[in-house]
Amino acid sequence: MDEGNHSTSDTTAESAWLPGVKALHKELMAHALAWPFLEPVDPIKLNIPTYFQIIERPMDFGTMQAKLQGSSSAANDVEGDDGMAGAFGGSSVAINYTSLDEYKQDLFLVFRNAIKFNTDDGREESVGYVHPFLCERNSMTDVACDLAISQNDCDSML
């Protein structure tokens, strides 16, 4: 019985980060420079046939939002009825985040993918502007600023 209470307590402690991350993510999605990251990349629509040759694990804010909501219909909600969910990882999307670390990994995967794919076309400024925006959020500074893309990396893009 004590073990069950401990488990419930652990679950509550582990999910304490969720309200703050949901608020941050909502603000992030509303940011003026977030538009390229709001939904999965559609290489057919965008005429970028090499996208999946370069990007092995696509991620976008809409899929992340669905994972935050615990929704397994992430791709359909974001992509509409065009049936692209399977092509963009919709069927393999985890139902939800079980830790802050998982959210962090996906958040910066979005930016790393953008940098990796757009290295030679000069349009990666939006990545550089969105990362400092995250760092401005006082309550979530540790989420944004201690990850794989450093402030120096972003500054060099500006």
Short mmCIF file of C-alpha atoms in Angstrom, two decimals:
data_model
loop_
_atom_site.label_atom_id
_atom_site.label_comp_id
_atom_site.label_asym_id
_atom_site.label_seq_id
_atom_site.Cartn_x
_atom_site.Cartn_y
_atom_site.Cartn_z
CA MET A 1 0.00 0.00 0.00
CA ASP A 2 2.85 2.35 0.87
CA GLU A 3 4.38 1.52 -2.49
CA GLY A 4 1.19 2.69 -4.25
CA ASN A 5 1.20 6.00 -2.40
CA HIS A 6 4.85 6.47 -3.29
CA SER A 7 4.04 5.84 -6.94
CA THR A 8 1.22 8.41 -6.91
CA SER A 9 3.49 10.89 -5.19
CA ASP A 10 6.22 10.30 -7.77
CA THR A 11 3.73 10.79 -10.61
CA THR A 12 2.56 14.08 -9.10
CA ALA A 13 6.14 15.27 -8.61
CA GLU A 14 7.13 14.22 -12.11
CA SER A 15 4.20 16.08 -13.68
CA ALA A 16 4.71 19.27 -11.66
CA TRP A 17 6.60 20.67 -14.65
CA LEU A 18 3.63 20.17 -17.00
CA PRO A 19 1.59 23.38 -16.36
CA GLY A 20 4.64 25.59 -16.87
CA VAL A 21 5.68 23.77 -20.02
CA LYS A 22 2.15 23.95 -21.42
CA ALA A 23 2.11 27.71 -20.83
CA LEU A 24 5.55 28.11 -22.40
CA HIS A 25 4.56 25.99 -25.38
CA LYS A 26 1.36 27.97 -25.94
CA GLU A 27 3.36 31.20 -25.91
CA LEU A 28 6.00 29.68 -28.17
CA MET A 29 3.39 28.59 -30.72
CA ALA A 30 1.89 32.09 -30.73
CA HIS A 31 5.27 33.73 -31.40
CA ALA A 32 5.44 35.58 -34.72
CA LEU A 33 8.47 33.56 -35.84
CA ALA A 34 7.04 30.15 -34.92
CA TRP A 35 5.05 29.65 -38.13
CA PRO A 36 7.61 27.38 -39.86
CA PHE A 37 7.51 25.01 -36.88
CA LEU A 38 3.76 24.75 -36.24
CA GLU A 39 3.08 21.61 -38.26
CA PRO A 40 5.02 18.72 -39.79
CA VAL A 41 7.09 19.52 -42.85
CA ASP A 42 5.32 18.36 -46.00
CA PRO A 43 8.15 17.72 -48.50
CA ILE A 44 5.70 17.24 -51.37
CA LYS A 45 3.83 20.50 -50.77
CA LEU A 46 7.10 22.38 -50.19
CA ASN A 47 8.91 20.67 -53.07
CA ILE A 48 11.80 19.49 -50.90
CA PRO A 49 12.10 15.81 -51.85
CA THR A 50 15.35 15.31 -49.92
CA TYR A 51 13.87 16.31 -46.56
CA PHE A 52 13.62 12.78 -45.15
CA GLN A 53 17.07 11.91 -46.48
CA ILE A 54 18.50 14.72 -44.35
CA ILE A 55 16.11 14.73 -41.39
CA GLU A 56 15.83 11.33 -39.73
CA ARG A 57 13.43 12.28 -36.93
CA PRO A 58 11.04 15.12 -37.83
CA MET A 59 9.41 17.12 -35.04
CA ASP A 60 7.15 20.16 -34.95
CA PHE A 61 5.34 22.28 -32.36
CA GLY A 62 1.91 20.93 -33.29
CA THR A 63 2.98 17.35 -32.64
CA MET A 64 4.55 18.49 -29.38
CA GLN A 65 1.31 20.25 -28.41
CA ALA A 66 -0.63 17.06 -28.99
CA LYS A 67 1.88 15.14 -26.89
CA LEU A 68 1.46 17.72 -24.13
CA GLN A 69 -2.29 17.23 -24.33
CA GLY A 70 -1.84 13.47 -24.20
CA SER A 71 -3.57 13.14 -27.55
CA SER A 72 -2.74 10.25 -29.85
CA SER A 73 -4.38 12.06 -32.77
CA ALA A 74 -1.59 14.63 -33.03
CA ALA A 75 -0.88 14.35 -36.71
CA ASN A 76 -4.53 14.36 -37.77
CA ASP A 77 -5.31 17.44 -35.65
CA VAL A 78 -2.34 19.32 -37.05
CA GLU A 79 -2.40 18.13 -40.63
CA GLY A 80 -6.10 18.01 -41.34
CA ASP A 81 -7.65 15.22 -43.38
CA ASP A 82 -4.94 14.81 -45.99
CA GLY A 83 -3.85 11.41 -44.64
CA MET A 84 -0.24 12.43 -44.12
CA ALA A 85 -0.02 11.25 -40.47
CA GLY A 86 1.86 8.06 -41.28
CA ALA A 87 4.28 9.82 -43.61
CA PHE A 88 5.27 12.27 -40.90
CA GLY A 89 5.53 9.93 -37.96
CA GLY A 90 1.95 10.36 -36.77
CA SER A 91 1.51 6.67 -36.14
CA SER A 92 4.71 6.44 -34.10
CA VAL A 93 4.16 9.56 -31.98
CA ALA A 94 4.22 8.84 -28.27
CA ILE A 95 0.91 9.56 -26.58
CA ASN A 96 2.39 12.02 -24.11
CA TYR A 97 5.52 13.28 -22.43
CA THR A 98 6.53 11.41 -19.32
CA SER A 99 9.27 13.84 -18.34
CA LEU A 100 10.51 17.36 -18.83
CA ASP A 101 13.58 15.88 -20.48
CA GLU A 102 11.46 14.32 -23.23
CA TYR A 103 9.87 17.70 -23.93
CA LYS A 104 13.29 19.40 -24.00
CA GLN A 105 14.61 16.82 -26.44
CA ASP A 106 11.72 17.36 -28.84
CA LEU A 107 11.84 21.14 -28.51
CA PHE A 108 15.43 21.35 -29.54
CA LEU A 109 15.06 18.62 -32.12
CA VAL A 110 12.77 21.06 -33.94
CA PHE A 111 15.54 23.67 -34.01
CA ARG A 112 18.36 21.23 -34.76
CA ASN A 113 16.36 19.87 -37.70
CA ALA A 114 15.74 23.38 -39.02
CA ILE A 115 19.41 24.26 -38.74
CA LYS A 116 20.51 20.97 -40.29
CA PHE A 117 18.14 21.19 -43.26
CA ASN A 118 18.50 24.92 -43.91
CA THR A 119 22.25 25.24 -43.41
CA ASP A 120 22.94 26.45 -46.94
CA ASP A 121 19.87 28.51 -47.79
CA GLY A 122 20.26 31.45 -45.41
CA ARG A 123 16.80 31.18 -43.83
CA GLU A 124 17.74 29.92 -40.39
CA GLU A 125 17.37 33.31 -38.71
CA SER A 126 14.00 32.26 -37.31
CA VAL A 127 15.74 29.51 -35.36
CA GLY A 128 18.13 32.07 -33.94
CA TYR A 129 15.34 34.40 -32.88
CA VAL A 130 13.06 31.81 -31.31
CA HIS A 131 15.74 30.32 -29.02
CA PRO A 132 16.51 33.66 -27.29
CA PHE A 133 12.75 34.16 -26.93
CA LEU A 134 12.65 30.95 -24.92
CA CYS A 135 15.53 32.15 -22.77
CA GLU A 136 13.58 35.31 -21.92
CA ARG A 137 10.91 33.27 -20.16
CA ASN A 138 12.05 33.52 -16.54
CA SER A 139 10.22 30.51 -15.18
CA MET A 140 11.48 28.25 -17.94
CA THR A 141 15.03 29.52 -18.38
CA ASP A 142 16.43 26.14 -17.40
CA VAL A 143 14.36 24.46 -20.12
CA ALA A 144 15.66 26.65 -22.90
CA CYS A 145 19.15 27.67 -21.97
CA ASP A 146 20.88 24.47 -20.88
CA LEU A 147 20.33 22.46 -24.02
CA ALA A 148 22.19 21.38 -27.12
CA ILE A 149 21.78 24.65 -29.01
CA SER A 150 23.74 27.21 -27.05
CA GLN A 151 23.11 30.94 -26.99
CA ASN A 152 26.42 31.39 -28.84
CA ASP A 153 25.16 29.15 -31.65
CA CYS A 154 22.05 31.28 -31.94
CA ASP A 155 23.96 34.56 -31.72
CA SER A 156 26.17 33.47 -34.60
CA MET A 157 23.03 33.05 -36.75
CA LEU A 158 21.78 36.58 -36.13
#
